mmCIF file with all atom_site columns, C-alpha atoms and ligand atoms in Angstrom:
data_model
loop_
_atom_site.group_PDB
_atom_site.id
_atom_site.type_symbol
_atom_site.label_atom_id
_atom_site.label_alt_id
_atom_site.label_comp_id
_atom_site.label_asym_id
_atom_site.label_entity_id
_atom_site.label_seq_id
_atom_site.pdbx_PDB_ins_code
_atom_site.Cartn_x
_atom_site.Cartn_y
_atom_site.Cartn_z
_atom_site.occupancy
_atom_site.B_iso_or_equiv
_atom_site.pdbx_formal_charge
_atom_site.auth_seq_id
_atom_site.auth_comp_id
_atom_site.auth_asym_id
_atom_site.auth_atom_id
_atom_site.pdbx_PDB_model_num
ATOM   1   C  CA  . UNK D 1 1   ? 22.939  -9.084  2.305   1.00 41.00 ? 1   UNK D CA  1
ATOM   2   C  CA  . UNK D 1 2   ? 22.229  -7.890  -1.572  1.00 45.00 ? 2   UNK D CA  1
ATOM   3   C  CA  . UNK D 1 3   ? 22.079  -11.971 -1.983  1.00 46.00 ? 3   UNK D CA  1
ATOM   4   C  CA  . UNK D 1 4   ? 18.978  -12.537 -0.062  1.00 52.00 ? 4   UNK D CA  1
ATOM   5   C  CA  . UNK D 1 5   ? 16.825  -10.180 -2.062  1.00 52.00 ? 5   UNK D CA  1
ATOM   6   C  CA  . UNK D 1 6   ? 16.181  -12.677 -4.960  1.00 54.00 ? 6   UNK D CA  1
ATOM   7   C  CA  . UNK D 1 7   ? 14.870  -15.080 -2.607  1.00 55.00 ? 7   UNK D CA  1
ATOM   8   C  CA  . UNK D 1 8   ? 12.341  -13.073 -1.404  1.00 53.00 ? 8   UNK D CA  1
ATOM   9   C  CA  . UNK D 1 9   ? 11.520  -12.214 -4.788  1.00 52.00 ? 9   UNK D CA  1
ATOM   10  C  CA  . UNK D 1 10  ? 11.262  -15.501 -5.599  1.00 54.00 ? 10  UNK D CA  1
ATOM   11  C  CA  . UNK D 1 11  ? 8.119   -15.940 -3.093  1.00 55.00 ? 11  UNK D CA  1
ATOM   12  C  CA  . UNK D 1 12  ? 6.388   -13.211 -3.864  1.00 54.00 ? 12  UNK D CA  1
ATOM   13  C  CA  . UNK D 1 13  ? 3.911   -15.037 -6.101  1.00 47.00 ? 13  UNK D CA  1
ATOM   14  C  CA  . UNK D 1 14  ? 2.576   -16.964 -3.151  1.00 51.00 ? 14  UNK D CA  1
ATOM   15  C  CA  . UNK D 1 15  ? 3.177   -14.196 -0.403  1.00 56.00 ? 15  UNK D CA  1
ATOM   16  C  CA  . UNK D 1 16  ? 2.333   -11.192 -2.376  1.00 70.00 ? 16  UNK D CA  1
ATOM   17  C  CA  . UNK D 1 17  ? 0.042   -12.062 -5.810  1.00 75.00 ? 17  UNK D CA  1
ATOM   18  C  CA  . UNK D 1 18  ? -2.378  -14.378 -3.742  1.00 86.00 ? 18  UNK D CA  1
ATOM   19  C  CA  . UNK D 1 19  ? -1.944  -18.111 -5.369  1.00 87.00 ? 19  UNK D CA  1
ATOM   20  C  CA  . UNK D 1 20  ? -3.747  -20.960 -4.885  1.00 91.00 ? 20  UNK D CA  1
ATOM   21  C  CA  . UNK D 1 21  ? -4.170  -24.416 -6.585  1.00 94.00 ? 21  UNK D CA  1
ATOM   22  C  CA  . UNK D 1 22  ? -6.486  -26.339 -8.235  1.00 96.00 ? 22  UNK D CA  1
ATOM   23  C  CA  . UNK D 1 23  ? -6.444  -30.044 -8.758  1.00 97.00 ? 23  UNK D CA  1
ATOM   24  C  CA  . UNK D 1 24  ? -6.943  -30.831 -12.421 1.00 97.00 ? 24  UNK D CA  1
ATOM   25  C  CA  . UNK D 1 25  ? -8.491  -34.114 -11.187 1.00 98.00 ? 25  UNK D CA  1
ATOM   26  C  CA  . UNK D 1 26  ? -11.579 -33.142 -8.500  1.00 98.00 ? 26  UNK D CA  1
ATOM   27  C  CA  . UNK D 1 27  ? -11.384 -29.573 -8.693  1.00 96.00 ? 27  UNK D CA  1
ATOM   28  C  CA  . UNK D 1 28  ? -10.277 -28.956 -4.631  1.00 96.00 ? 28  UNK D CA  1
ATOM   29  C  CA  . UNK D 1 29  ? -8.800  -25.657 -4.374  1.00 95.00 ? 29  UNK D CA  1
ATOM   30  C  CA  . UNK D 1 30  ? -6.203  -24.917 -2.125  1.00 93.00 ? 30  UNK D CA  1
ATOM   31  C  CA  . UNK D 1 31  ? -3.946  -22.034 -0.306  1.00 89.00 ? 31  UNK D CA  1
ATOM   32  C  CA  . UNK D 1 32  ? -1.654  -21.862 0.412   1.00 85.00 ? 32  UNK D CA  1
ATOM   33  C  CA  . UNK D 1 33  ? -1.106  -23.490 -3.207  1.00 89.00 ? 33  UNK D CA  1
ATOM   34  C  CA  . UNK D 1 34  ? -0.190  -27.294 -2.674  1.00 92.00 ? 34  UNK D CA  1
ATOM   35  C  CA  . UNK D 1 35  ? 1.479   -29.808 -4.971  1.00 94.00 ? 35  UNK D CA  1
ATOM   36  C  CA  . UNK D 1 36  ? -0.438  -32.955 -4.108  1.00 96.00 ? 36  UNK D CA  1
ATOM   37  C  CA  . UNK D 1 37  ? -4.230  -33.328 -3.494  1.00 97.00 ? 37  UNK D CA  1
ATOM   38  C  CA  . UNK D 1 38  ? -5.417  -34.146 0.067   1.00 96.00 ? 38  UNK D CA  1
ATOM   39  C  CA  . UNK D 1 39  ? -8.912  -34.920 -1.797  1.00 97.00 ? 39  UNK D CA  1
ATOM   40  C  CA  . UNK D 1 40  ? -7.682  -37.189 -4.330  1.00 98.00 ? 40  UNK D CA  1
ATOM   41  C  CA  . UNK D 1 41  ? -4.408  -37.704 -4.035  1.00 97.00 ? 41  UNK D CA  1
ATOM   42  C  CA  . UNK D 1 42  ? -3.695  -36.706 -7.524  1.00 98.00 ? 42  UNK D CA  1
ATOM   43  C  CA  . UNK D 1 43  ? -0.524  -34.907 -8.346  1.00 97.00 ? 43  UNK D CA  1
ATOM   44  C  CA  . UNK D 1 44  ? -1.679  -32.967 -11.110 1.00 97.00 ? 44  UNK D CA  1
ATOM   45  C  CA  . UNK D 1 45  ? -2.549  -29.235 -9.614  1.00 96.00 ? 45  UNK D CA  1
ATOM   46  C  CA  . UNK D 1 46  ? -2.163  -26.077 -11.127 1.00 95.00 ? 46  UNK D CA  1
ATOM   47  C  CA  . UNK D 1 47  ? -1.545  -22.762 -9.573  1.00 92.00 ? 47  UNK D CA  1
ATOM   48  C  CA  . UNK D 1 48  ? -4.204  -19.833 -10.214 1.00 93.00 ? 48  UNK D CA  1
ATOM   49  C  CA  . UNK D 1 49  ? -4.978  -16.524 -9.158  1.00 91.00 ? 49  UNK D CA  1
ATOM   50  C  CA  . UNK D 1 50  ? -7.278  -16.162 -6.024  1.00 92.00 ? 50  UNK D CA  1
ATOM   51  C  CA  . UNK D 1 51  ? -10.205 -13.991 -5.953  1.00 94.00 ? 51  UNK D CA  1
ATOM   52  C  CA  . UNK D 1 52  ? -9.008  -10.844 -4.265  1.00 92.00 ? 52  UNK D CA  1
ATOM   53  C  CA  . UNK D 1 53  ? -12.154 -9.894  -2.589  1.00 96.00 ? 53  UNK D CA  1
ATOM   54  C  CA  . UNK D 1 54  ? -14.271 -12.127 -0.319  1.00 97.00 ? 54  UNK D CA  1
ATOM   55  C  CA  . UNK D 1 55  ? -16.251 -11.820 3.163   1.00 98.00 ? 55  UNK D CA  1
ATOM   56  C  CA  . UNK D 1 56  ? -15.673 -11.493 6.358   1.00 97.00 ? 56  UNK D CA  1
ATOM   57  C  CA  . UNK D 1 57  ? -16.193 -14.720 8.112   1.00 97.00 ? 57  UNK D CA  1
ATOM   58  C  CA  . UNK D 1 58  ? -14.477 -13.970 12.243  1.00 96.00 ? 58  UNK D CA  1
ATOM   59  C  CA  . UNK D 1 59  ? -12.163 -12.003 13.349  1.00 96.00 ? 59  UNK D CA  1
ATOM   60  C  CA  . UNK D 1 60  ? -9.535  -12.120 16.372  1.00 94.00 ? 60  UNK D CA  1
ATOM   61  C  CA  . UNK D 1 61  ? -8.282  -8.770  17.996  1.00 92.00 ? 61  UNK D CA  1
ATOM   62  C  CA  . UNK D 1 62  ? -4.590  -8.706  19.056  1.00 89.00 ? 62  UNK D CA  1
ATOM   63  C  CA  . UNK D 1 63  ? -3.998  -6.971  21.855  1.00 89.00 ? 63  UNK D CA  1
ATOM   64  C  CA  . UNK D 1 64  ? -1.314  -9.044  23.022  1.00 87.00 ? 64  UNK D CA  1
ATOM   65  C  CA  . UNK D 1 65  ? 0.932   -9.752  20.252  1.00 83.00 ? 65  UNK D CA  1
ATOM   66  C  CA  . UNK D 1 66  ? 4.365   -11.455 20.336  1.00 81.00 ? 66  UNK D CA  1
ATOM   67  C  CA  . UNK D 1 67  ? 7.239   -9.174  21.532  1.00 80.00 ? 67  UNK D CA  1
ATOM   68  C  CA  . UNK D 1 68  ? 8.253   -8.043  18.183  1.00 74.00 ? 68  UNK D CA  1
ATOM   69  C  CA  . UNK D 1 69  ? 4.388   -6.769  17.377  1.00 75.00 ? 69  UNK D CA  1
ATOM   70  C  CA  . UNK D 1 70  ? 3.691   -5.002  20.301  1.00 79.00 ? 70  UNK D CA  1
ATOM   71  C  CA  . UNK D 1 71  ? 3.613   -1.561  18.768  1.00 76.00 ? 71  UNK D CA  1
ATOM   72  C  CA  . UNK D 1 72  ? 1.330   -2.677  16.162  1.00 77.00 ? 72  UNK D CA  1
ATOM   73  C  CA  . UNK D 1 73  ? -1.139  -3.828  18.327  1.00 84.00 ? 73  UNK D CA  1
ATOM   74  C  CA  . UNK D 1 74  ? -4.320  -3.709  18.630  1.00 88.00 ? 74  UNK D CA  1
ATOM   75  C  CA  . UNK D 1 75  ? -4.426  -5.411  15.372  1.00 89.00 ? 75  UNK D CA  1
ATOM   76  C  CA  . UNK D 1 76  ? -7.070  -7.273  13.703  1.00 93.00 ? 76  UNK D CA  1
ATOM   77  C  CA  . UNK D 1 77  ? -6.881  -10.825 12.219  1.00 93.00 ? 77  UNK D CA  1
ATOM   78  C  CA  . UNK D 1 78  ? -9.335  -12.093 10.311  1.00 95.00 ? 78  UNK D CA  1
ATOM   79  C  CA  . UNK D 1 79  ? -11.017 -15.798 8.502   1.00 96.00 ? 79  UNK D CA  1
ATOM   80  C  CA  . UNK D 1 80  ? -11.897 -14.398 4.870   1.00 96.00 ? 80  UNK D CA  1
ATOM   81  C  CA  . UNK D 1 81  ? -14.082 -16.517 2.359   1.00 97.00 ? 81  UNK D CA  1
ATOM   82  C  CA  . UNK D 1 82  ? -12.446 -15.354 -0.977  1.00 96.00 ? 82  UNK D CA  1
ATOM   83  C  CA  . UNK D 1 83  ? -15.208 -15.628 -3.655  1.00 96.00 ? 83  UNK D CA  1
ATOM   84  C  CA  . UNK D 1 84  ? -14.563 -19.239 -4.876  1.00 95.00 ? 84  UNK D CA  1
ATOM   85  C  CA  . UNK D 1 85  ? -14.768 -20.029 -1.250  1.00 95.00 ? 85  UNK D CA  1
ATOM   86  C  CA  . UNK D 1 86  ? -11.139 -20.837 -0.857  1.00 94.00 ? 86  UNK D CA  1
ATOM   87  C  CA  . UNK D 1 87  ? -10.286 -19.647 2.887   1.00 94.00 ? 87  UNK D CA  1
ATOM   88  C  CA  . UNK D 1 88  ? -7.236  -18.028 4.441   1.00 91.00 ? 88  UNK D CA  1
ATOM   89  C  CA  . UNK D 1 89  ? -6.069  -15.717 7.544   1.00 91.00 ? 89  UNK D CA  1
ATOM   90  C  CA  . UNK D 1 90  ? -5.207  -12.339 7.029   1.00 91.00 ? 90  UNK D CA  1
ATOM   91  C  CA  . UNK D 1 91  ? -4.636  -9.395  8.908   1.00 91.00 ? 91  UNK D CA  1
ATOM   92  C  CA  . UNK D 1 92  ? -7.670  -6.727  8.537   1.00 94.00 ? 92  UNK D CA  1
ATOM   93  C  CA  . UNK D 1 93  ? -6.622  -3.457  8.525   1.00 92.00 ? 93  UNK D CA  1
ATOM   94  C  CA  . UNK D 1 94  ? -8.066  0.170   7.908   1.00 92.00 ? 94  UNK D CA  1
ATOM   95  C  CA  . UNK D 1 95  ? -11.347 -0.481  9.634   1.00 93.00 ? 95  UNK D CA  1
ATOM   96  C  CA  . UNK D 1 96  ? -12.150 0.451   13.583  1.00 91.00 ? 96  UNK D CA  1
ATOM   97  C  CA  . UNK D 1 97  ? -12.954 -2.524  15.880  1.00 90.00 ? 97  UNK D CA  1
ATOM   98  C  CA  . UNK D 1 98  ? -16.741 -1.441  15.805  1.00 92.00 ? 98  UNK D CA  1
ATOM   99  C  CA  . UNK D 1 99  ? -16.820 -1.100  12.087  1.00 95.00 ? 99  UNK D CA  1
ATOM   100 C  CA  . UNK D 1 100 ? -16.589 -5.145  11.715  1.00 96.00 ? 100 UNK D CA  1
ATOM   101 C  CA  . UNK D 1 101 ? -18.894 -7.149  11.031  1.00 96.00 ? 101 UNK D CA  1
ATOM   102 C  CA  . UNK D 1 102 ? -19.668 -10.825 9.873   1.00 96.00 ? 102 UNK D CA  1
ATOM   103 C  CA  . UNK D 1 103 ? -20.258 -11.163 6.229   1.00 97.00 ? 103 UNK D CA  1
ATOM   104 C  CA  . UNK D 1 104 ? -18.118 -7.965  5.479   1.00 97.00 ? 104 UNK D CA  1
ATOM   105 C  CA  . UNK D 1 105 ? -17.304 -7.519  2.257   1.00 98.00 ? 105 UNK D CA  1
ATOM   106 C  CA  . UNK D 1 106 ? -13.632 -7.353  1.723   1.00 97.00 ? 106 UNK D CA  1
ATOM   107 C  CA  . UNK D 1 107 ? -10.673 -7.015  -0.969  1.00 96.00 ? 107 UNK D CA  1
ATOM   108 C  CA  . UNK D 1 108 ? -6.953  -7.742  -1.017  1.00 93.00 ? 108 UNK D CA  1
ATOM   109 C  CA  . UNK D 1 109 ? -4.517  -5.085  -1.027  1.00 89.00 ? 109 UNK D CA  1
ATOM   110 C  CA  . UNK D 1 110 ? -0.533  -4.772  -0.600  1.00 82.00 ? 110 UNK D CA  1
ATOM   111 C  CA  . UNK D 1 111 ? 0.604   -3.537  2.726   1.00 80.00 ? 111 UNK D CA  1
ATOM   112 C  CA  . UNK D 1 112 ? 4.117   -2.881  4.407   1.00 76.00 ? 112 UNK D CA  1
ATOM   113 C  CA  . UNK D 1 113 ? 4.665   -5.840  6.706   1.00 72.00 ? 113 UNK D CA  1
ATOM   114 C  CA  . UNK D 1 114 ? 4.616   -5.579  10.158  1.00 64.00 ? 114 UNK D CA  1
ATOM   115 C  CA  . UNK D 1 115 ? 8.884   -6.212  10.453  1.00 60.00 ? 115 UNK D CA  1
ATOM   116 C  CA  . UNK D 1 116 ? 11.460  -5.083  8.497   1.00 59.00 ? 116 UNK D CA  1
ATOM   117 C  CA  . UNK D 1 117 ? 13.661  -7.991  8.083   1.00 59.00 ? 117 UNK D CA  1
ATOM   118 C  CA  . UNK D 1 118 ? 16.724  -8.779  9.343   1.00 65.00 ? 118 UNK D CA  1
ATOM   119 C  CA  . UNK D 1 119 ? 18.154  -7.844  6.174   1.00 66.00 ? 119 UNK D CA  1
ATOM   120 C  CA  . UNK D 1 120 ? 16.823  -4.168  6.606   1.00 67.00 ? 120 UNK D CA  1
ATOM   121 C  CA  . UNK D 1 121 ? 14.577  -4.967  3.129   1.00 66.00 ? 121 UNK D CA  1
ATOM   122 C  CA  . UNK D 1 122 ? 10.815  -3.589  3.796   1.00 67.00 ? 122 UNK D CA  1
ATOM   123 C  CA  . UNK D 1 123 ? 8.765   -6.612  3.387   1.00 69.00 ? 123 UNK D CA  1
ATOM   124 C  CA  . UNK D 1 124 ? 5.150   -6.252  1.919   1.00 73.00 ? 124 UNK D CA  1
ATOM   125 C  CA  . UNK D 1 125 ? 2.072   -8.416  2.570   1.00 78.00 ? 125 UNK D CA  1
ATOM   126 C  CA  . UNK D 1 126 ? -0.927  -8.449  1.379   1.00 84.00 ? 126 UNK D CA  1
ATOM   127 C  CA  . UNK D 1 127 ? -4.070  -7.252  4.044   1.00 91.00 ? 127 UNK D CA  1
ATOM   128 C  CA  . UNK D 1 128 ? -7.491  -6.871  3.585   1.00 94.00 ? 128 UNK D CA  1
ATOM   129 C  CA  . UNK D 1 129 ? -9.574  -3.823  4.048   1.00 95.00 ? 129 UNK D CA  1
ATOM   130 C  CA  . UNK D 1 130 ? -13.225 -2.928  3.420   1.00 96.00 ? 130 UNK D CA  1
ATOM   131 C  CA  . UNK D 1 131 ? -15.269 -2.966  0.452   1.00 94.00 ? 131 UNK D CA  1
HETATM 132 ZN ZN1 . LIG W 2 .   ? -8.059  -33.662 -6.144  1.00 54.14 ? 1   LIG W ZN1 1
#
């Protein structure tokens, strides 16, 4: 069990420290963080550190989550424009349902994730909460 922890170490700069990539070429910027450019096809990107604040662009309540979410639900889910306009889905949380609102200013933070895994290690995340 001790084995698996470096591999989850080993992602953490994507999961955890928000990573995306650049391509040297055209400038397309990517997450998560790709190795070949959809844009240009060139080969040649480089992995930087996302903005970690950005703005609320929709949102999705769960109410109905799979099995193993049930008892966090309702959660909230959201499409965030990071500053350099890169976009990604993240869960939204310390913020009531009728606090949301489009254009929200938000900022990354690390969060317990929802599971445990099956290892029994506490997995963290990164989530988003207001400005
Ligand atoms: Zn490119």
């Amino acid at each position: 069990m001790i084995h698996r922890i470096p591999d989850y170490w080993r992602n953490l700069p994507v999961y955890l420290q928000l990573k995306g990539s650049v391509c040297k070429k055209c400038g397309a910027k990517y997450f998560p963080p790709r190795k070949i450019c959809p844009k240009c096809g060139s080969r040649e990107l480089e992995v930087y550190d996302l903005p970690r604040r950005g703005k609320l662009l929709s949102w999705t309540v769960i109410r109905y989550p799979a099995k193993e979410f049930e008892k966090f639900s309702p959660y909230v889910v959201g499409l965030i424009e990071l500053e350099d306009g890169v976009r990604l889905i993240a869960q939204i949380t310390d913020v009531k349902e009728d606090e949301l609102k489009f254009g929200m200013e938000l900022r990354a933070t690390v969060r317990r994730a929802f599971e445990e895994g099956e290892d029994g290690i506490v997995r963290y995340t990164y989530k988003f909460v207001p400005i």
